């Protein structure tokens, strides 16, 4: 079912046979994978916020939760108990309150805490099916939230989904930037464009005077990005409201970092069009 007509990479692709299967019912214009190599740095949170900002701009947006064993997107959007419409043509993704389409393993399990105890090949197969068997329809942007690491799933995503570009997420520790470098290395080996890095939990804002407190030193994010060898797309502070709203399943209501997100999304779009 290799169908180049509905492939987001069709205009820039020079491979004769890339082996990517595209569902003819889907016309997805851009695919952004959010990756890190490291766990718990904010990939799912930032995937959701990027999706919300793009949705706010009037685009049709979906999130493919590629973290099969640790799905968190439905929780962030408060949609864990949604049921999916499954037809002969495929699976229809669920829709969040503001209309972001979501496909996640947690929408298929009976209850949120149910563990998915699968070996690698089965997990990779599910990720592939989230691309081929889900009816995304016409989407301007599909965000792929990756699990931590550089293992089976990121490999499957890079091989089986025509990713337009990868956004890396880092936090200001040396160990994290070292691990992010591995993820960058993997993307380069797989010939997938790396758009840049977002440094999350980069600083805190003083609740009394709103002053930016750069716990890790001035321009630390820029230095870290240089070390990793990619562009800095932006920095985000450690923010208690973000954590609380995410925990409550109301990430869509988070409006505090609007300006930061606007400029990050502008950068992402710029880099994708280059
Ligand atoms: N900027 C931030 N400010 C405050 N809390 C944050 C921020 N970013 C993420 N968090 C919190 O940190 C935790 C981990 O975030 P998240 O689940 O997005 O990370 P992840 O990289 O997707 O993790 P995993 O590797 O397990 O998939 C969550 O509780 C989230 O609410
Ligand atoms: Mg996650």
PDB file of C-alpha atoms and ligand atoms in Angstrom:
ATOM      1  CA  UNK A   1       0.000   0.000   0.000  1.00  0.00           C
ATOM      2  CA  UNK A   2       2.932   2.365  -0.653  1.00  0.00           C
ATOM      3  CA  UNK A   3       0.955   5.415  -1.698  1.00  0.00           C
ATOM      4  CA  UNK A   4       3.105   8.431  -2.451  1.00  0.00           C
ATOM      5  CA  UNK A   5       0.103  10.691  -3.134  1.00  0.00           C
ATOM      6  CA  UNK A   6      -0.738  10.933   0.537  1.00  0.00           C
ATOM      7  CA  UNK A   7       2.845  11.075   1.790  1.00  0.00           C
ATOM      8  CA  UNK A   8       3.973  14.312   3.482  1.00  0.00           C
ATOM      9  CA  UNK A   9       7.475  13.807   2.043  1.00  0.00           C
ATOM     10  CA  UNK A  10       6.380  13.313  -1.544  1.00  0.00           C
ATOM     11  CA  UNK A  11       7.782  16.619  -2.844  1.00  0.00           C
ATOM     12  CA  UNK A  12      11.129  16.410  -1.100  1.00  0.00           C
ATOM     13  CA  UNK A  13      11.666  12.677  -1.328  1.00  0.00           C
ATOM     14  CA  UNK A  14      14.292  11.265  -3.632  1.00  0.00           C
ATOM     15  CA  UNK A  15      14.062   7.658  -2.619  1.00  0.00           C
ATOM     16  CA  UNK A  16      12.694   5.235  -5.190  1.00  0.00           C
ATOM     17  CA  UNK A  17      11.201   2.918  -2.651  1.00  0.00           C
ATOM     18  CA  UNK A  18      11.094   4.017   0.947  1.00  0.00           C
ATOM     19  CA  UNK A  19       8.890   1.134   2.154  1.00  0.00           C
ATOM     20  CA  UNK A  20       6.629   3.556   4.033  1.00  0.00           C
ATOM     21  CA  UNK A  21       2.986   2.582   3.845  1.00  0.00           C
ATOM     22  CA  UNK A  22       0.553   5.446   3.613  1.00  0.00           C
ATOM     23  CA  UNK A  23      -3.150   5.049   4.115  1.00  0.00           C
ATOM     24  CA  UNK A  24      -4.887   6.494   1.026  1.00  0.00           C
ATOM     25  CA  UNK A  25      -7.559   7.968   3.325  1.00  0.00           C
ATOM     26  CA  UNK A  26      -4.935  10.136   5.006  1.00  0.00           C
ATOM     27  CA  UNK A  27      -3.500  13.394   3.710  1.00  0.00           C
ATOM     28  CA  UNK A  28      -1.080  14.527   6.401  1.00  0.00           C
ATOM     29  CA  UNK A  29       0.951  17.563   5.383  1.00  0.00           C
ATOM     30  CA  UNK A  30       3.584  17.718   8.141  1.00  0.00           C
ATOM     31  CA  UNK A  31       4.770  15.243  10.740  1.00  0.00           C
ATOM     32  CA  UNK A  32       6.735  16.465  13.742  1.00  0.00           C
ATOM     33  CA  UNK A  33       8.263  13.830  16.026  1.00  0.00           C
ATOM     34  CA  UNK A  34       9.094  14.902  19.569  1.00  0.00           C
ATOM     35  CA  UNK A  35      12.050  12.983  20.934  1.00  0.00           C
ATOM     36  CA  UNK A  36      14.700  13.116  23.602  1.00  0.00           C
ATOM     37  CA  UNK A  37      16.521   9.905  24.302  1.00  0.00           C
ATOM     38  CA  UNK A  38      15.957  10.674  27.981  1.00  0.00           C
ATOM     39  CA  UNK A  39      12.838   9.984  30.019  1.00  0.00           C
ATOM     40  CA  UNK A  40      10.758  12.474  31.978  1.00  0.00           C
ATOM     41  CA  UNK A  41      12.088  15.633  30.324  1.00  0.00           C
ATOM     42  CA  UNK A  42       8.693  16.839  29.086  1.00  0.00           C
ATOM     43  CA  UNK A  43       8.239  15.233  25.641  1.00  0.00           C
ATOM     44  CA  UNK A  44       4.550  14.463  26.133  1.00  0.00           C
ATOM     45  CA  UNK A  45       3.806  17.798  27.779  1.00  0.00           C
ATOM     46  CA  UNK A  46       5.539  19.745  25.013  1.00  0.00           C
ATOM     47  CA  UNK A  47       3.984  17.560  22.258  1.00  0.00           C
ATOM     48  CA  UNK A  48       0.593  18.515  23.699  1.00  0.00           C
ATOM     49  CA  UNK A  49       1.408  22.210  23.960  1.00  0.00           C
ATOM     50  CA  UNK A  50       2.762  22.357  20.404  1.00  0.00           C
ATOM     51  CA  UNK A  51      -0.433  20.640  19.211  1.00  0.00           C
ATOM     52  CA  UNK A  52      -2.585  23.120  21.159  1.00  0.00           C
ATOM     53  CA  UNK A  53      -0.738  26.139  19.754  1.00  0.00           C
ATOM     54  CA  UNK A  54      -1.080  24.823  16.183  1.00  0.00           C
ATOM     55  CA  UNK A  55      -4.771  24.070  16.807  1.00  0.00           C
ATOM     56  CA  UNK A  56      -5.206  27.626  18.101  1.00  0.00           C
ATOM     57  CA  UNK A  57      -3.836  28.907  14.824  1.00  0.00           C
ATOM     58  CA  UNK A  58      -6.658  27.129  13.030  1.00  0.00           C
ATOM     59  CA  UNK A  59      -4.749  24.090  11.779  1.00  0.00           C
ATOM     60  CA  UNK A  60      -6.045  20.547  11.811  1.00  0.00           C
ATOM     61  CA  UNK A  61      -3.822  18.726  14.280  1.00  0.00           C
ATOM     62  CA  UNK A  62      -3.373  15.188  15.544  1.00  0.00           C
ATOM     63  CA  UNK A  63      -1.143  13.535  18.130  1.00  0.00           C
ATOM     64  CA  UNK A  64       0.104  10.008  17.591  1.00  0.00           C
ATOM     65  CA  UNK A  65       1.135   8.703  20.994  1.00  0.00           C
ATOM     66  CA  UNK A  66       4.010   6.398  20.081  1.00  0.00           C
ATOM     67  CA  UNK A  67       4.702   5.623  23.724  1.00  0.00           C
ATOM     68  CA  UNK A  68       2.811   2.342  23.778  1.00  0.00           C
ATOM     69  CA  UNK A  69       3.826   1.151  27.231  1.00  0.00           C
ATOM     70  CA  UNK A  70       3.834   4.580  28.881  1.00  0.00           C
ATOM     71  CA  UNK A  71       1.051   6.456  27.065  1.00  0.00           C
ATOM     72  CA  UNK A  72       0.340   9.796  28.640  1.00  0.00           C
ATOM     73  CA  UNK A  73      -1.377  11.949  26.004  1.00  0.00           C
ATOM     74  CA  UNK A  74      -4.979  10.948  26.873  1.00  0.00           C
ATOM     75  CA  UNK A  75      -4.289  11.740  30.535  1.00  0.00           C
ATOM     76  CA  UNK A  76      -2.941  15.208  29.678  1.00  0.00           C
ATOM     77  CA  UNK A  77      -6.087  15.978  27.660  1.00  0.00           C
ATOM     78  CA  UNK A  78      -8.448  14.342  30.174  1.00  0.00           C
ATOM     79  CA  UNK A  79      -9.688  11.844  27.616  1.00  0.00           C
ATOM     80  CA  UNK A  80      -8.583   8.515  29.083  1.00  0.00           C
ATOM     81  CA  UNK A  81     -12.100   7.075  29.156  1.00  0.00           C
ATOM     82  CA  UNK A  82     -13.004   7.950  25.554  1.00  0.00           C
ATOM     83  CA  UNK A  83     -13.962   5.104  23.275  1.00  0.00           C
ATOM     84  CA  UNK A  84     -12.721   4.876  19.747  1.00  0.00           C
ATOM     85  CA  UNK A  85     -14.790   4.281  16.654  1.00  0.00           C
ATOM     86  CA  UNK A  86     -13.429   1.191  14.945  1.00  0.00           C
ATOM     87  CA  UNK A  87     -14.773   0.436  11.467  1.00  0.00           C
ATOM     88  CA  UNK A  88     -13.810  -1.752   8.533  1.00  0.00           C
ATOM     89  CA  UNK A  89     -11.865   1.171   7.070  1.00  0.00           C
ATOM     90  CA  UNK A  90      -9.786   1.636  10.202  1.00  0.00           C
ATOM     91  CA  UNK A  91      -9.753   3.346  13.587  1.00  0.00           C
ATOM     92  CA  UNK A  92     -10.976   6.902  14.009  1.00  0.00           C
ATOM     93  CA  UNK A  93      -8.862   8.902  16.490  1.00  0.00           C
ATOM     94  CA  UNK A  94     -10.560  10.452  19.518  1.00  0.00           C
ATOM     95  CA  UNK A  95     -10.986  14.223  19.698  1.00  0.00           C
ATOM     96  CA  UNK A  96      -9.983  16.454  22.597  1.00  0.00           C
ATOM     97  CA  UNK A  97     -12.154  19.310  23.905  1.00  0.00           C
ATOM     98  CA  UNK A  98     -10.587  21.792  21.475  1.00  0.00           C
ATOM     99  CA  UNK A  99     -10.580  19.316  18.591  1.00  0.00           C
ATOM    100  CA  UNK A 100      -7.064  17.836  18.601  1.00  0.00           C
ATOM    101  CA  UNK A 101      -7.189  14.277  17.244  1.00  0.00           C
ATOM    102  CA  UNK A 102      -5.486  11.695  19.459  1.00  0.00           C
ATOM    103  CA  UNK A 103      -4.513   8.078  18.964  1.00  0.00           C
ATOM    104  CA  UNK A 104      -2.974   6.318  21.920  1.00  0.00           C
ATOM    105  CA  UNK A 105      -2.716   2.863  23.399  1.00  0.00           C
ATOM    106  CA  UNK A 106      -4.467   4.179  26.508  1.00  0.00           C
ATOM    107  CA  UNK A 107      -7.591   4.701  24.412  1.00  0.00           C
ATOM    108  CA  UNK A 108      -7.561   0.992  23.586  1.00  0.00           C
ATOM    109  CA  UNK A 109      -6.954  -0.480  27.027  1.00  0.00           C
ATOM    110  CA  UNK A 110      -9.891  -1.160  29.339  1.00  0.00           C
ATOM    111  CA  UNK A 111      -8.597   1.078  32.103  1.00  0.00           C
ATOM    112  CA  UNK A 112      -5.842   3.684  32.287  1.00  0.00           C
ATOM    113  CA  UNK A 113      -3.586   1.767  34.670  1.00  0.00           C
ATOM    114  CA  UNK A 114      -3.679  -1.423  32.599  1.00  0.00           C
ATOM    115  CA  UNK A 115      -0.099  -2.411  31.756  1.00  0.00           C
ATOM    116  CA  UNK A 116       0.793  -3.250  28.172  1.00  0.00           C
ATOM    117  CA  UNK A 117       3.188  -6.156  28.623  1.00  0.00           C
ATOM    118  CA  UNK A 118       4.442  -6.647  25.095  1.00  0.00           C
ATOM    119  CA  UNK A 119       7.788  -7.410  23.554  1.00  0.00           C
ATOM    120  CA  UNK A 120       9.507  -4.948  21.216  1.00  0.00           C
ATOM    121  CA  UNK A 121       8.251  -6.246  17.840  1.00  0.00           C
ATOM    122  CA  UNK A 122       4.619  -6.130  18.960  1.00  0.00           C
ATOM    123  CA  UNK A 123       5.064  -2.596  20.309  1.00  0.00           C
ATOM    124  CA  UNK A 124       6.720  -1.494  17.073  1.00  0.00           C
ATOM    125  CA  UNK A 125       3.847  -3.097  15.140  1.00  0.00           C
ATOM    126  CA  UNK A 126       1.297  -1.074  17.117  1.00  0.00           C
ATOM    127  CA  UNK A 127       3.131   2.173  16.349  1.00  0.00           C
ATOM    128  CA  UNK A 128       3.149   1.312  12.659  1.00  0.00           C
ATOM    129  CA  UNK A 129      -0.570   0.588  12.776  1.00  0.00           C
ATOM    130  CA  UNK A 130      -1.219   3.931  14.452  1.00  0.00           C
ATOM    131  CA  UNK A 131       0.038   5.395  11.183  1.00  0.00           C
ATOM    132  CA  UNK A 132      -1.381   2.963   8.632  1.00  0.00           C
ATOM    133  CA  UNK A 133      -4.678   1.885  10.211  1.00  0.00           C
ATOM    134  CA  UNK A 134      -5.818   5.109  11.835  1.00  0.00           C
ATOM    135  CA  UNK A 135      -7.969   7.410   9.770  1.00  0.00           C
ATOM    136  CA  UNK A 136      -6.306  10.735  10.418  1.00  0.00           C
ATOM    137  CA  UNK A 137      -7.958  12.230   7.355  1.00  0.00           C
ATOM    138  CA  UNK A 138      -6.726  15.658   6.231  1.00  0.00           C
ATOM    139  CA  UNK A 139      -4.275  16.942   8.810  1.00  0.00           C
ATOM    140  CA  UNK A 140      -1.993  19.944   8.644  1.00  0.00           C
ATOM    141  CA  UNK A 141       0.188  18.651  11.460  1.00  0.00           C
ATOM    142  CA  UNK A 142       0.640  15.288  13.115  1.00  0.00           C
ATOM    143  CA  UNK A 143       2.741  15.347  16.281  1.00  0.00           C
ATOM    144  CA  UNK A 144       4.390  12.049  17.221  1.00  0.00           C
ATOM    145  CA  UNK A 145       5.126  11.759  20.929  1.00  0.00           C
ATOM    146  CA  UNK A 146       8.037   9.346  21.264  1.00  0.00           C
ATOM    147  CA  UNK A 147       8.886   7.142  24.220  1.00  0.00           C
ATOM    148  CA  UNK A 148      12.266   7.736  25.893  1.00  0.00           C
ATOM    149  CA  UNK A 149      15.357   6.122  24.442  1.00  0.00           C
ATOM    150  CA  UNK A 150      16.730   5.364  21.005  1.00  0.00           C
ATOM    151  CA  UNK A 151      15.325   1.868  20.720  1.00  0.00           C
ATOM    152  CA  UNK A 152      12.713  -0.016  18.730  1.00  0.00           C
ATOM    153  CA  UNK A 153       9.970   2.603  18.653  1.00  0.00           C
ATOM    154  CA  UNK A 154      12.000   5.625  17.483  1.00  0.00           C
ATOM    155  CA  UNK A 155      13.555   3.312  14.891  1.00  0.00           C
ATOM    156  CA  UNK A 156      10.110   2.209  13.706  1.00  0.00           C
ATOM    157  CA  UNK A 157       8.845   5.788  13.626  1.00  0.00           C
ATOM    158  CA  UNK A 158      11.820   6.948  11.566  1.00  0.00           C
ATOM    159  CA  UNK A 159      11.563   3.989   9.188  1.00  0.00           C
ATOM    160  CA  UNK A 160       7.805   3.629   8.809  1.00  0.00           C
ATOM    161  CA  UNK A 161       6.387   7.120   9.184  1.00  0.00           C
ATOM    162  CA  UNK A 162       7.403   9.924   6.786  1.00  0.00           C
ATOM    163  CA  UNK A 163       8.539  12.313   9.535  1.00  0.00           C
ATOM    164  CA  UNK A 164       9.124  15.878   8.303  1.00  0.00           C
ATOM    165  CA  UNK A 165      11.343  16.838  11.236  1.00  0.00           C
ATOM    166  CA  UNK A 166      12.268  16.024  14.817  1.00  0.00           C
ATOM    167  CA  UNK A 167      12.052  18.359  17.779  1.00  0.00           C
ATOM    168  CA  UNK A 168      14.414  17.324  20.568  1.00  0.00           C
ATOM    169  CA  UNK A 169      13.621  18.020  24.199  1.00  0.00           C
ATOM    170  CA  UNK A 170      16.358  18.522  26.736  1.00  0.00           C
ATOM    171  CA  UNK A 171      16.722  19.746  30.302  1.00  0.00           C
ATOM    172  CA  UNK A 172      19.745  21.643  31.606  1.00  0.00           C
ATOM    173  CA  UNK A 173      21.823  18.744  32.907  1.00  0.00           C
ATOM    174  CA  UNK A 174      24.962  17.566  31.143  1.00  0.00           C
ATOM    175  CA  UNK A 175      23.839  13.965  31.343  1.00  0.00           C
ATOM    176  CA  UNK A 176      20.611  14.815  29.536  1.00  0.00           C
ATOM    177  CA  UNK A 177      22.353  16.739  26.768  1.00  0.00           C
ATOM    178  CA  UNK A 178      24.711  13.800  26.278  1.00  0.00           C
ATOM    179  CA  UNK A 179      21.729  11.483  25.852  1.00  0.00           C
ATOM    180  CA  UNK A 180      19.961  13.965  23.554  1.00  0.00           C
ATOM    181  CA  UNK A 181      23.135  13.946  21.428  1.00  0.00           C
ATOM    182  CA  UNK A 182      22.637  10.215  20.964  1.00  0.00           C
ATOM    183  CA  UNK A 183      19.083  10.826  19.756  1.00  0.00           C
ATOM    184  CA  UNK A 184      20.374  13.468  17.330  1.00  0.00           C
ATOM    185  CA  UNK A 185      22.993  11.023  16.119  1.00  0.00           C
ATOM    186  CA  UNK A 186      20.301   8.398  15.561  1.00  0.00           C
ATOM    187  CA  UNK A 187      18.107  10.823  13.573  1.00  0.00           C
ATOM    188  CA  UNK A 188      21.073  11.807  11.399  1.00  0.00           C
ATOM    189  CA  UNK A 189      21.944   8.172  10.736  1.00  0.00           C
ATOM    190  CA  UNK A 190      18.322   7.605   9.722  1.00  0.00           C
ATOM    191  CA  UNK A 191      18.374  10.704   7.469  1.00  0.00           C
ATOM    192  CA  UNK A 192      15.597  12.422   9.382  1.00  0.00           C
ATOM    193  CA  UNK A 193      15.852  16.192   9.726  1.00  0.00           C
ATOM    194  CA  UNK A 194      16.413  17.517  13.262  1.00  0.00           C
ATOM    195  CA  UNK A 195      14.644  20.871  13.609  1.00  0.00           C
ATOM    196  CA  UNK A 196      16.277  21.860  16.891  1.00  0.00           C
ATOM    197  CA  UNK A 197      16.068  21.496  20.634  1.00  0.00           C
ATOM    198  CA  UNK A 198      13.692  22.933  23.215  1.00  0.00           C
ATOM    199  CA  UNK A 199      15.240  23.267  26.635  1.00  0.00           C
ATOM    200  CA  UNK A 200      12.546  22.459  29.171  1.00  0.00           C
ATOM    201  CA  UNK A 201      12.630  23.319  32.880  1.00  0.00           C
ATOM    202  CA  UNK A 202      15.336  25.770  31.893  1.00  0.00           C
ATOM    203  CA  UNK A 203      14.661  28.384  34.554  1.00  0.00           C
ATOM    204  CA  UNK A 204      12.102  29.447  37.158  1.00  0.00           C
ATOM    205  CA  UNK A 205      10.146  32.680  37.394  1.00  0.00           C
ATOM    206  CA  UNK A 206      10.093  34.393  40.799  1.00  0.00           C
ATOM    207  CA  UNK A 207       6.470  34.402  42.009  1.00  0.00           C
ATOM    208  CA  UNK A 208       7.039  37.720  43.833  1.00  0.00           C
ATOM    209  CA  UNK A 209       8.741  39.863  41.181  1.00  0.00           C
ATOM    210  CA  UNK A 210       8.414  37.785  37.977  1.00  0.00           C
ATOM    211  CA  UNK A 211      12.207  37.836  37.576  1.00  0.00           C
ATOM    212  CA  UNK A 212      13.670  35.050  35.492  1.00  0.00           C
ATOM    213  CA  UNK A 213      15.976  32.990  37.711  1.00  0.00           C
ATOM    214  CA  UNK A 214      18.467  31.117  35.577  1.00  0.00           C
ATOM    215  CA  UNK A 215      19.425  28.408  38.027  1.00  0.00           C
ATOM    216  CA  UNK A 216      21.861  26.874  35.553  1.00  0.00           C
ATOM    217  CA  UNK A 217      23.598  30.107  34.580  1.00  0.00           C
ATOM    218  CA  UNK A 218      23.022  32.640  31.823  1.00  0.00           C
ATOM    219  CA  UNK A 219      22.705  31.372  28.252  1.00  0.00           C
ATOM    220  CA  UNK A 220      23.059  27.812  29.488  1.00  0.00           C
ATOM    221  CA  UNK A 221      20.440  26.604  27.000  1.00  0.00           C
ATOM    222  CA  UNK A 222      22.268  28.185  24.077  1.00  0.00           C
ATOM    223  CA  UNK A 223      25.539  26.627  25.203  1.00  0.00           C
ATOM    224  CA  UNK A 224      23.890  23.230  25.626  1.00  0.00           C
ATOM    225  CA  UNK A 225      22.327  23.433  22.148  1.00  0.00           C
ATOM    226  CA  UNK A 226      25.755  24.249  20.714  1.00  0.00           C
ATOM    227  CA  UNK A 227      27.212  21.282  22.524  1.00  0.00           C
ATOM    228  CA  UNK A 228      24.527  19.021  21.099  1.00  0.00           C
ATOM    229  CA  UNK A 229      25.206  20.596  17.703  1.00  0.00           C
ATOM    230  CA  UNK A 230      21.669  21.758  16.879  1.00  0.00           C
ATOM    231  CA  UNK A 231      19.659  24.992  16.977  1.00  0.00           C
ATOM    232  CA  UNK A 232      17.864  26.151  20.103  1.00  0.00           C
ATOM    233  CA  UNK A 233      14.150  26.501  19.344  1.00  0.00           C
ATOM    234  CA  UNK A 234      13.386  28.008  22.735  1.00  0.00           C
ATOM    235  CA  UNK A 235      13.457  27.613  26.499  1.00  0.00           C
ATOM    236  CA  UNK A 236      10.607  26.860  28.853  1.00  0.00           C
ATOM    237  CA  UNK A 237      10.557  27.407  32.606  1.00  0.00           C
ATOM    238  CA  UNK A 238       9.715  24.927  35.310  1.00  0.00           C
ATOM    239  CA  UNK A 239       6.128  25.859  36.020  1.00  0.00           C
ATOM    240  CA  UNK A 240       3.859  24.570  38.738  1.00  0.00           C
ATOM    241  CA  UNK A 241       0.608  25.506  36.922  1.00  0.00           C
ATOM    242  CA  UNK A 242       1.692  23.494  33.887  1.00  0.00           C
ATOM    243  CA  UNK A 243       2.338  20.464  36.058  1.00  0.00           C
ATOM    244  CA  UNK A 244      -0.995  20.841  37.860  1.00  0.00           C
ATOM    245  CA  UNK A 245      -3.092  21.347  34.728  1.00  0.00           C
ATOM    246  CA  UNK A 246      -1.341  18.386  33.075  1.00  0.00           C
ATOM    247  CA  UNK A 247      -2.088  16.205  36.083  1.00  0.00           C
ATOM    248  CA  UNK A 248      -5.715  17.294  35.994  1.00  0.00           C
ATOM    249  CA  UNK A 249      -6.073  16.507  32.274  1.00  0.00           C
ATOM    250  CA  UNK A 250      -6.560  20.129  31.325  1.00  0.00           C
ATOM    251  CA  UNK A 251      -3.345  20.862  29.432  1.00  0.00           C
ATOM    252  CA  UNK A 252      -5.425  22.635  26.771  1.00  0.00           C
ATOM    253  CA  UNK A 253      -6.259  25.376  29.275  1.00  0.00           C
ATOM    254  CA  UNK A 254      -2.626  26.249  29.937  1.00  0.00           C
ATOM    255  CA  UNK A 255      -2.140  29.766  28.656  1.00  0.00           C
ATOM    256  CA  UNK A 256       0.732  31.095  30.731  1.00  0.00           C
ATOM    257  CA  UNK A 257       3.586  30.514  28.281  1.00  0.00           C
ATOM    258  CA  UNK A 258       1.602  31.601  25.225  1.00  0.00           C
ATOM    259  CA  UNK A 259       4.317  33.918  23.924  1.00  0.00           C
ATOM    260  CA  UNK A 260       7.079  31.328  24.483  1.00  0.00           C
ATOM    261  CA  UNK A 261       5.033  28.751  22.619  1.00  0.00           C
ATOM    262  CA  UNK A 262       4.160  31.093  19.798  1.00  0.00           C
ATOM    263  CA  UNK A 263       7.821  31.780  19.104  1.00  0.00           C
ATOM    264  CA  UNK A 264       8.793  28.110  19.484  1.00  0.00           C
ATOM    265  CA  UNK A 265       6.108  27.043  17.014  1.00  0.00           C
ATOM    266  CA  UNK A 266       7.154  29.849  14.620  1.00  0.00           C
ATOM    267  CA  UNK A 267      10.711  28.501  14.776  1.00  0.00           C
ATOM    268  CA  UNK A 268       9.529  24.926  14.157  1.00  0.00           C
ATOM    269  CA  UNK A 269       7.488  25.983  11.116  1.00  0.00           C
ATOM    270  CA  UNK A 270      10.413  28.074   9.803  1.00  0.00           C
ATOM    271  CA  UNK A 271      12.840  25.201  10.160  1.00  0.00           C
ATOM    272  CA  UNK A 272      10.449  22.763   8.487  1.00  0.00           C
ATOM    273  CA  UNK A 273      10.073  24.997   5.471  1.00  0.00           C
ATOM    274  CA  UNK A 274      13.820  25.427   5.009  1.00  0.00           C
TER     275      UNK A 274
HETATM  276  N1  LIG B   1       8.025  22.948  32.137  1.00  0.00           N
HETATM  277  C1  LIG B   1       7.507  22.157  33.077  1.00  0.00           C
HETATM  278  N2  LIG B   1       7.182  22.657  34.284  1.00  0.00           N
HETATM  279  C2  LIG B   1       6.677  21.851  35.262  1.00  0.00           C
HETATM  280  N3  LIG B   1       6.468  20.557  35.117  1.00  0.00           N
HETATM  281  C3  LIG B   1       6.766  20.003  33.931  1.00  0.00           C
HETATM  282  C4  LIG B   1       7.285  20.762  32.846  1.00  0.00           C
HETATM  283  N4  LIG B   1       7.483  19.948  31.801  1.00  0.00           N
HETATM  284  C5  LIG B   1       7.093  18.722  32.200  1.00  0.00           C
HETATM  285  N5  LIG B   1       6.673  18.749  33.480  1.00  0.00           N
HETATM  286  C6  LIG B   1       6.208  17.628  34.307  1.00  0.00           C
HETATM  287  O1  LIG B   1       7.244  16.661  34.336  1.00  0.00           O
HETATM  288  C7  LIG B   1       6.702  15.349  34.277  1.00  0.00           C
HETATM  289  C8  LIG B   1       7.261  14.608  33.070  1.00  0.00           C
HETATM  290  O2  LIG B   1       6.777  15.248  31.901  1.00  0.00           O
HETATM  291  P1  LIG B   1       6.368  14.403  30.609  1.00  0.00           P
HETATM  292  O3  LIG B   1       5.524  13.252  30.965  1.00  0.00           O
HETATM  293  O4  LIG B   1       5.873  15.374  29.607  1.00  0.00           O
HETATM  294  O5  LIG B   1       7.819  13.885  30.195  1.00  0.00           O
HETATM  295  P2  LIG B   1       8.205  12.792  29.104  1.00  0.00           P
HETATM  296  O6  LIG B   1       9.541  13.184  28.579  1.00  0.00           O
HETATM  297  O7  LIG B   1       7.112  12.636  28.139  1.00  0.00           O
HETATM  298  O8  LIG B   1       8.326  11.498  30.001  1.00  0.00           O
HETATM  299  P3  LIG B   1       8.476   9.981  29.476  1.00  0.00           P
HETATM  300  O9  LIG B   1       9.901   9.846  29.059  1.00  0.00           O
HETATM  301  O10 LIG B   1       8.126   9.156  30.674  1.00  0.00           O
HETATM  302  O11 LIG B   1       7.515   9.809  28.330  1.00  0.00           O
HETATM  303  C9  LIG B   1       5.183  15.517  34.267  1.00  0.00           C
HETATM  304  O12 LIG B   1       4.704  15.391  35.550  1.00  0.00           O
HETATM  305  C10 LIG B   1       4.991  16.926  33.739  1.00  0.00           C
HETATM  306  O13 LIG B   1       3.775  17.517  34.202  1.00  0.00           O
HETATM  307 MG1  LIG B   2       6.064  10.905  27.546  1.00  0.00          MG
END
